[in-house]
N, C-alpha and C. Protein backbone atom coordinates (compact mmCIF):
# COMPACT_ATOMS: atom_id res chain seq x y z
N MET A 1 26.92 183.34 -17.40
CA MET A 1 25.99 183.61 -16.38
C MET A 1 26.70 182.95 -15.25
N ALA A 2 27.29 183.23 -14.14
CA ALA A 2 28.03 182.35 -13.04
C ALA A 2 26.87 182.01 -12.09
N GLY A 3 27.27 180.86 -11.36
CA GLY A 3 26.19 180.33 -10.33
C GLY A 3 25.64 178.84 -10.63
N LEU A 4 24.40 178.69 -10.42
CA LEU A 4 23.81 177.50 -10.59
C LEU A 4 22.81 177.35 -11.82
N PHE A 5 22.58 178.72 -12.40
CA PHE A 5 21.67 178.66 -13.72
C PHE A 5 22.72 178.86 -14.80
N ASP A 6 21.88 178.38 -16.19
CA ASP A 6 22.38 179.07 -17.34
C ASP A 6 20.93 179.81 -18.12
N LYS A 7 21.39 180.89 -18.71
CA LYS A 7 20.49 181.58 -19.37
C LYS A 7 19.78 180.94 -20.61
N VAL A 8 18.95 180.28 -20.86
CA VAL A 8 18.55 179.61 -22.29
C VAL A 8 17.52 180.25 -22.89
N PHE A 9 16.95 179.61 -24.16
CA PHE A 9 15.92 180.27 -24.62
C PHE A 9 15.52 178.81 -25.61
N ILE A 10 14.15 179.48 -26.07
CA ILE A 10 13.45 178.64 -27.21
C ILE A 10 12.89 179.34 -28.11
N VAL A 11 12.92 178.81 -29.47
CA VAL A 11 12.45 179.78 -30.61
C VAL A 11 10.95 179.68 -30.54
N GLY A 12 9.82 180.29 -30.38
CA GLY A 12 8.68 179.86 -30.60
C GLY A 12 7.80 181.08 -31.30
N THR A 13 6.35 180.75 -31.69
CA THR A 13 5.75 181.80 -32.32
C THR A 13 4.83 182.32 -31.09
N ALA A 14 4.41 183.53 -31.25
CA ALA A 14 3.43 184.21 -30.34
C ALA A 14 2.46 185.21 -30.96
N GLY A 15 1.19 184.98 -30.51
CA GLY A 15 0.39 185.87 -31.00
C GLY A 15 -0.31 185.70 -32.25
N ILE A 16 -1.19 186.22 -32.68
CA ILE A 16 -2.04 185.85 -33.83
C ILE A 16 -1.60 186.04 -35.22
N SER A 17 -0.45 186.99 -34.86
CA SER A 17 0.73 187.24 -36.25
C SER A 17 1.42 186.04 -36.51
N GLY A 18 1.53 185.62 -35.26
CA GLY A 18 2.66 184.21 -35.98
C GLY A 18 4.05 184.49 -35.94
N THR A 19 4.28 185.77 -35.17
CA THR A 19 5.71 185.99 -35.55
C THR A 19 6.77 185.40 -34.45
N THR A 20 7.79 185.16 -35.08
CA THR A 20 8.77 184.12 -34.46
C THR A 20 9.74 184.81 -33.23
N ASN A 21 9.43 184.66 -32.26
CA ASN A 21 10.19 185.42 -30.87
C ASN A 21 11.31 184.29 -30.64
N LYS A 22 12.18 184.72 -29.70
CA LYS A 22 13.15 183.98 -28.80
C LYS A 22 12.56 184.23 -27.17
N PHE A 23 12.48 183.35 -26.42
CA PHE A 23 12.11 183.31 -25.19
C PHE A 23 12.98 182.74 -24.03
N TYR A 24 13.67 183.83 -23.47
CA TYR A 24 14.52 183.47 -22.57
C TYR A 24 14.06 182.95 -21.06
N PHE A 25 14.64 182.16 -20.39
CA PHE A 25 14.30 181.54 -19.03
C PHE A 25 15.73 181.06 -18.38
N ARG A 26 15.56 180.71 -17.27
CA ARG A 26 16.86 179.83 -16.52
C ARG A 26 16.55 178.72 -16.34
N ALA A 27 17.49 177.71 -16.36
CA ALA A 27 17.69 176.40 -16.35
C ALA A 27 18.84 175.81 -15.72
N ARG A 28 18.58 174.60 -14.79
CA ARG A 28 19.94 174.23 -14.10
C ARG A 28 21.39 174.34 -15.26
N LYS A 29 22.01 174.76 -14.51
CA LYS A 29 23.44 174.97 -15.29
C LYS A 29 24.06 173.57 -15.94
N GLY A 30 24.31 173.43 -17.11
CA GLY A 30 24.87 172.49 -17.74
C GLY A 30 24.06 171.25 -17.93
N PHE A 31 22.83 171.64 -18.25
CA PHE A 31 21.63 170.21 -18.22
C PHE A 31 21.18 170.48 -19.69
N TYR A 32 21.12 171.77 -20.38
CA TYR A 32 20.50 171.65 -21.68
C TYR A 32 22.00 171.86 -22.63
N THR A 33 22.73 170.61 -22.83
CA THR A 33 23.98 170.73 -23.56
C THR A 33 23.79 169.55 -24.63
N GLY A 34 24.90 169.80 -25.59
CA GLY A 34 24.58 168.42 -26.59
C GLY A 34 23.24 167.96 -27.10
N ALA A 35 23.22 166.79 -26.79
CA ALA A 35 22.10 166.17 -27.49
C ALA A 35 20.58 166.63 -26.70
N MET A 36 20.88 166.70 -25.28
CA MET A 36 19.76 167.34 -24.73
C MET A 36 19.23 168.44 -25.24
N ALA A 37 19.97 169.42 -25.63
CA ALA A 37 19.66 170.72 -26.27
C ALA A 37 18.82 170.59 -27.46
N THR A 38 19.34 169.58 -28.43
CA THR A 38 19.22 169.42 -29.80
C THR A 38 17.64 168.90 -29.29
N ASP A 39 17.38 167.67 -28.52
CA ASP A 39 16.09 167.00 -28.74
C ASP A 39 14.87 167.99 -27.92
N THR A 40 15.44 168.75 -27.16
CA THR A 40 14.20 169.43 -26.43
C THR A 40 13.99 170.85 -26.91
N GLY A 41 14.93 171.38 -28.06
CA GLY A 41 14.81 172.42 -28.32
C GLY A 41 14.98 173.85 -27.47
N VAL A 42 16.12 173.37 -26.20
CA VAL A 42 16.29 174.62 -25.44
C VAL A 42 17.62 174.64 -25.76
N THR A 43 17.90 175.98 -26.02
CA THR A 43 19.73 176.10 -26.21
C THR A 43 20.14 177.14 -25.00
N VAL A 44 21.47 177.08 -25.01
CA VAL A 44 21.91 178.12 -23.70
C VAL A 44 22.48 179.19 -24.83
N CYS A 45 22.10 180.45 -24.05
CA CYS A 45 22.96 181.75 -24.55
C CYS A 45 24.22 182.04 -24.59
N THR A 46 24.49 182.51 -25.63
CA THR A 46 26.19 182.58 -25.70
C THR A 46 26.05 183.84 -26.11
N ALA A 47 25.28 184.52 -27.05
CA ALA A 47 25.52 185.95 -27.75
C ALA A 47 25.10 186.78 -26.75
N ALA A 48 25.85 187.83 -26.76
CA ALA A 48 25.91 189.23 -25.74
C ALA A 48 24.58 189.71 -25.63
N ALA A 49 24.08 189.83 -27.10
CA ALA A 49 22.72 190.28 -27.00
C ALA A 49 21.68 189.38 -26.23
N ASP A 50 21.72 188.13 -26.45
CA ASP A 50 20.75 187.43 -26.02
C ASP A 50 21.11 187.31 -24.15
N LEU A 51 22.36 187.28 -23.82
CA LEU A 51 22.78 187.51 -22.28
C LEU A 51 21.88 188.92 -21.75
N ALA A 52 21.84 189.69 -22.54
CA ALA A 52 21.28 191.29 -22.05
C ALA A 52 19.77 191.08 -22.35
N ALA A 53 18.92 190.02 -22.95
CA ALA A 53 17.63 190.13 -23.09
C ALA A 53 16.99 189.94 -21.80
N PRO A 54 15.89 190.38 -21.54
CA PRO A 54 14.98 189.94 -20.04
C PRO A 54 14.56 188.69 -20.26
N LEU A 55 14.44 188.09 -19.15
CA LEU A 55 13.97 186.70 -18.70
C LEU A 55 12.54 186.81 -18.65
N THR A 56 11.93 185.52 -19.26
CA THR A 56 10.28 185.49 -19.07
C THR A 56 10.21 184.16 -18.22
N PRO A 57 8.97 184.48 -17.04
CA PRO A 57 8.90 183.43 -16.24
C PRO A 57 8.47 182.07 -16.88
N VAL A 58 8.90 181.09 -16.28
CA VAL A 58 8.67 179.80 -16.95
C VAL A 58 7.26 179.48 -16.72
N LYS A 59 6.57 179.76 -15.73
CA LYS A 59 5.00 179.66 -15.59
C LYS A 59 4.55 180.26 -16.75
N GLU A 60 4.66 181.34 -17.26
CA GLU A 60 4.19 182.22 -18.36
C GLU A 60 4.26 181.54 -19.59
N LEU A 61 5.44 180.70 -19.88
CA LEU A 61 5.87 180.09 -20.90
C LEU A 61 5.26 178.72 -21.09
N LEU A 62 4.73 178.29 -19.56
CA LEU A 62 3.90 176.95 -19.80
C LEU A 62 2.54 177.20 -19.83
N ARG A 63 2.04 178.54 -19.43
CA ARG A 63 0.61 178.73 -19.65
C ARG A 63 0.29 179.18 -21.14
N SER A 64 1.18 180.01 -21.76
CA SER A 64 1.28 180.12 -23.19
C SER A 64 1.51 179.18 -24.15
N LYS A 65 1.83 178.03 -23.52
CA LYS A 65 2.13 176.68 -24.39
C LYS A 65 3.30 176.68 -25.19
N ALA A 66 4.19 177.80 -25.22
CA ALA A 66 5.53 177.93 -25.70
C ALA A 66 6.39 176.88 -25.65
N LEU A 67 5.87 176.37 -24.14
CA LEU A 67 7.07 175.40 -23.51
C LEU A 67 6.13 174.34 -22.94
N GLN A 68 6.86 173.32 -22.56
CA GLN A 68 6.05 172.16 -21.79
C GLN A 68 6.80 171.36 -20.85
N SER A 69 6.53 170.94 -19.72
CA SER A 69 7.07 170.30 -18.84
C SER A 69 6.61 168.97 -19.00
N ILE A 70 7.85 167.97 -18.96
CA ILE A 70 7.62 166.38 -19.13
C ILE A 70 8.35 165.94 -18.18
N ASN A 71 7.91 164.66 -17.89
CA ASN A 71 8.82 163.81 -16.91
C ASN A 71 9.19 162.79 -17.80
N VAL A 72 10.71 162.32 -17.10
CA VAL A 72 11.29 161.43 -17.92
C VAL A 72 11.59 160.26 -16.75
N ILE A 73 11.51 158.92 -16.68
CA ILE A 73 11.96 158.07 -15.92
C ILE A 73 13.52 157.55 -16.20
N ALA A 74 14.35 157.77 -15.32
CA ALA A 74 15.65 157.56 -15.83
C ALA A 74 16.24 156.53 -14.33
N THR A 75 17.08 155.54 -14.93
CA THR A 75 17.69 154.78 -13.98
C THR A 75 19.26 154.68 -14.03
N LEU A 76 19.79 154.47 -12.72
CA LEU A 76 21.09 154.62 -12.49
C LEU A 76 21.64 153.35 -11.69
N GLY A 77 22.14 152.22 -12.07
CA GLY A 77 22.42 151.19 -11.41
C GLY A 77 20.77 150.80 -10.80
N ASP A 78 20.73 150.41 -9.72
CA ASP A 78 19.25 149.69 -9.23
C ASP A 78 18.24 150.87 -8.65
N LYS A 79 18.60 152.02 -8.70
CA LYS A 79 17.85 153.25 -8.47
C LYS A 79 17.04 153.69 -9.81
N SER A 80 16.03 154.30 -9.23
CA SER A 80 15.12 154.86 -10.62
C SER A 80 14.60 156.32 -10.22
N TYR A 81 14.77 157.33 -10.92
CA TYR A 81 14.70 158.88 -10.75
C TYR A 81 13.48 159.29 -11.69
N ARG A 82 12.95 160.19 -11.59
CA ARG A 82 11.60 160.88 -12.04
C ARG A 82 12.43 162.22 -12.14
N VAL A 83 12.92 162.67 -13.48
CA VAL A 83 13.35 164.24 -13.45
C VAL A 83 12.39 164.86 -14.46
N SER A 84 11.88 166.24 -14.43
CA SER A 84 11.16 166.99 -15.23
C SER A 84 12.12 167.84 -15.86
N ILE A 85 11.89 167.60 -16.97
CA ILE A 85 12.47 168.54 -18.10
C ILE A 85 11.88 169.71 -18.93
N HIS A 86 11.99 170.48 -19.34
CA HIS A 86 11.44 171.78 -20.26
C HIS A 86 11.65 171.31 -21.65
N VAL A 87 10.45 171.19 -22.48
CA VAL A 87 10.60 170.85 -24.03
C VAL A 87 10.11 172.05 -24.75
N ALA A 88 10.56 172.69 -25.79
CA ALA A 88 9.97 173.60 -26.83
C ALA A 88 8.85 172.91 -27.55
N ALA A 89 7.70 173.68 -27.50
CA ALA A 89 6.36 172.80 -28.10
C ALA A 89 6.60 172.34 -29.40
N ALA A 90 7.60 172.83 -30.14
CA ALA A 90 7.86 172.24 -31.39
C ALA A 90 8.50 170.96 -31.40
N GLU A 91 8.79 170.52 -30.35
CA GLU A 91 9.70 169.50 -30.19
C GLU A 91 9.30 168.25 -29.27
N VAL A 92 7.56 168.50 -29.12
CA VAL A 92 6.92 167.62 -27.94
C VAL A 92 6.63 166.52 -28.63
N ALA A 93 6.39 166.63 -30.19
CA ALA A 93 5.89 165.25 -30.83
C ALA A 93 6.78 164.33 -30.82
N GLY A 94 8.07 164.67 -31.22
CA GLY A 94 9.14 163.42 -31.13
C GLY A 94 10.03 163.22 -29.97
N ILE A 95 9.56 163.76 -29.12
CA ILE A 95 10.61 163.96 -27.85
C ILE A 95 10.63 162.21 -27.29
N ALA A 96 9.73 161.83 -27.24
CA ALA A 96 9.99 160.28 -26.66
C ALA A 96 11.05 159.61 -27.31
N ALA A 97 10.88 159.49 -28.83
CA ALA A 97 11.67 158.73 -29.68
C ALA A 97 13.25 159.29 -29.52
N ALA A 98 13.31 160.69 -29.52
CA ALA A 98 14.75 161.30 -29.55
C ALA A 98 15.47 160.98 -28.12
N ILE A 99 14.85 161.17 -27.26
CA ILE A 99 15.68 161.24 -25.78
C ILE A 99 15.31 159.53 -24.85
N GLU A 100 14.49 158.75 -25.58
CA GLU A 100 14.83 157.51 -24.77
C GLU A 100 16.19 156.81 -25.06
N GLY A 101 16.47 155.87 -23.92
CA GLY A 101 18.09 155.42 -24.37
C GLY A 101 19.22 156.25 -24.01
N THR A 102 19.05 158.12 -24.12
CA THR A 102 19.79 158.72 -24.04
C THR A 102 20.42 158.76 -22.37
N THR A 103 21.71 159.43 -21.96
CA THR A 103 21.91 159.57 -20.79
C THR A 103 21.79 161.21 -20.13
N LEU A 104 21.43 161.44 -19.09
CA LEU A 104 21.30 162.72 -18.57
C LEU A 104 22.54 163.24 -18.47
N PRO A 105 22.67 164.56 -18.64
CA PRO A 105 23.89 165.44 -18.46
C PRO A 105 24.54 165.07 -16.90
N ILE A 106 25.79 165.06 -16.56
CA ILE A 106 26.35 165.02 -15.54
C ILE A 106 26.57 166.33 -14.82
N ILE A 107 25.76 166.54 -13.32
CA ILE A 107 25.91 167.60 -13.03
C ILE A 107 26.40 167.79 -11.52
N GLU A 108 27.13 168.13 -11.29
CA GLU A 108 27.52 168.27 -9.80
C GLU A 108 26.56 168.31 -8.52
N GLY A 109 26.13 167.64 -7.73
CA GLY A 109 25.47 167.34 -6.96
C GLY A 109 24.24 166.97 -7.19
N VAL A 110 23.75 166.52 -8.46
CA VAL A 110 22.40 165.88 -8.63
C VAL A 110 22.68 164.62 -8.70
N LYS A 111 21.48 164.00 -7.87
CA LYS A 111 21.67 162.49 -7.76
C LYS A 111 21.46 161.76 -9.04
N SER A 112 20.58 162.20 -9.87
CA SER A 112 20.11 161.52 -11.21
C SER A 112 21.33 161.60 -12.13
N SER A 113 22.42 162.54 -12.28
CA SER A 113 23.36 162.64 -13.10
C SER A 113 23.86 161.18 -13.64
N GLY A 114 23.90 161.28 -15.19
CA GLY A 114 24.26 160.15 -15.75
C GLY A 114 23.58 159.01 -15.86
N ALA A 115 22.33 159.26 -15.41
CA ALA A 115 21.10 158.13 -15.53
C ALA A 115 20.65 158.01 -16.85
N THR A 116 20.20 156.78 -17.38
CA THR A 116 20.08 156.57 -18.40
C THR A 116 18.23 156.88 -18.56
N VAL A 117 17.97 157.49 -19.52
CA VAL A 117 16.28 157.57 -19.79
C VAL A 117 15.69 156.33 -20.12
N LYS A 118 14.75 155.70 -19.56
CA LYS A 118 13.93 154.70 -19.66
C LYS A 118 12.56 155.03 -20.32
N SER A 119 11.91 155.80 -20.05
CA SER A 119 10.53 156.50 -20.64
C SER A 119 10.37 157.78 -20.45
N VAL A 120 9.32 158.16 -21.00
CA VAL A 120 8.74 159.64 -21.03
C VAL A 120 7.57 159.59 -20.90
N GLU A 121 7.21 160.57 -19.84
CA GLU A 121 5.66 160.57 -19.42
C GLU A 121 5.41 161.96 -20.07
N THR A 122 3.97 162.07 -20.60
CA THR A 122 3.90 163.52 -20.86
C THR A 122 2.54 164.14 -19.89
N PRO A 123 2.63 164.82 -19.33
CA PRO A 123 1.54 165.38 -18.21
C PRO A 123 0.09 165.26 -18.73
N LEU A 124 -0.77 164.88 -18.06
CA LEU A 124 -2.19 164.98 -18.45
C LEU A 124 -2.74 166.48 -18.27
N ARG A 125 -3.43 166.86 -18.92
CA ARG A 125 -4.09 168.03 -18.93
C ARG A 125 -5.72 168.17 -18.72
N VAL A 126 -5.96 169.02 -17.97
CA VAL A 126 -7.44 168.88 -17.48
C VAL A 126 -7.97 169.78 -18.69
N THR A 127 -9.20 169.30 -18.99
CA THR A 127 -9.71 170.05 -20.06
C THR A 127 -11.31 170.63 -20.18
N GLY A 128 -11.55 170.17 -18.84
CA GLY A 128 -12.76 170.55 -18.48
C GLY A 128 -13.12 170.07 -17.18
N ARG A 129 -13.90 170.62 -16.28
CA ARG A 129 -14.45 170.10 -14.85
C ARG A 129 -16.00 169.73 -15.05
N SER A 130 -16.41 168.76 -14.47
CA SER A 130 -17.76 168.64 -14.45
C SER A 130 -18.61 168.25 -12.81
């Protein structure tokens, strides 16, 4: 896939039957490679069948809780960056330990490229309003 995005997928369960499916979406080109792909559970599509599969909007994956968005605080020199990354639901529990101390992938035109992850923030969820 040419351009600024890679077609990536996560493996998750859907519905009451609990069948395992691949959910495809777009992500920043070159971000989910190597250790970042392993730690987050997000894999870049390479097979022709995967490239032809339809995309699922990220907001739908977030709503269904198959995908979670987390923020990481990364530093490069004396600057601090907050970067939002997507993590497969199965990988959320161990993401903090796996990703702290790693280096963000180097992507042309992105200021936080090469920054070292210092901490992971999981977003607060609203469970009810009173």
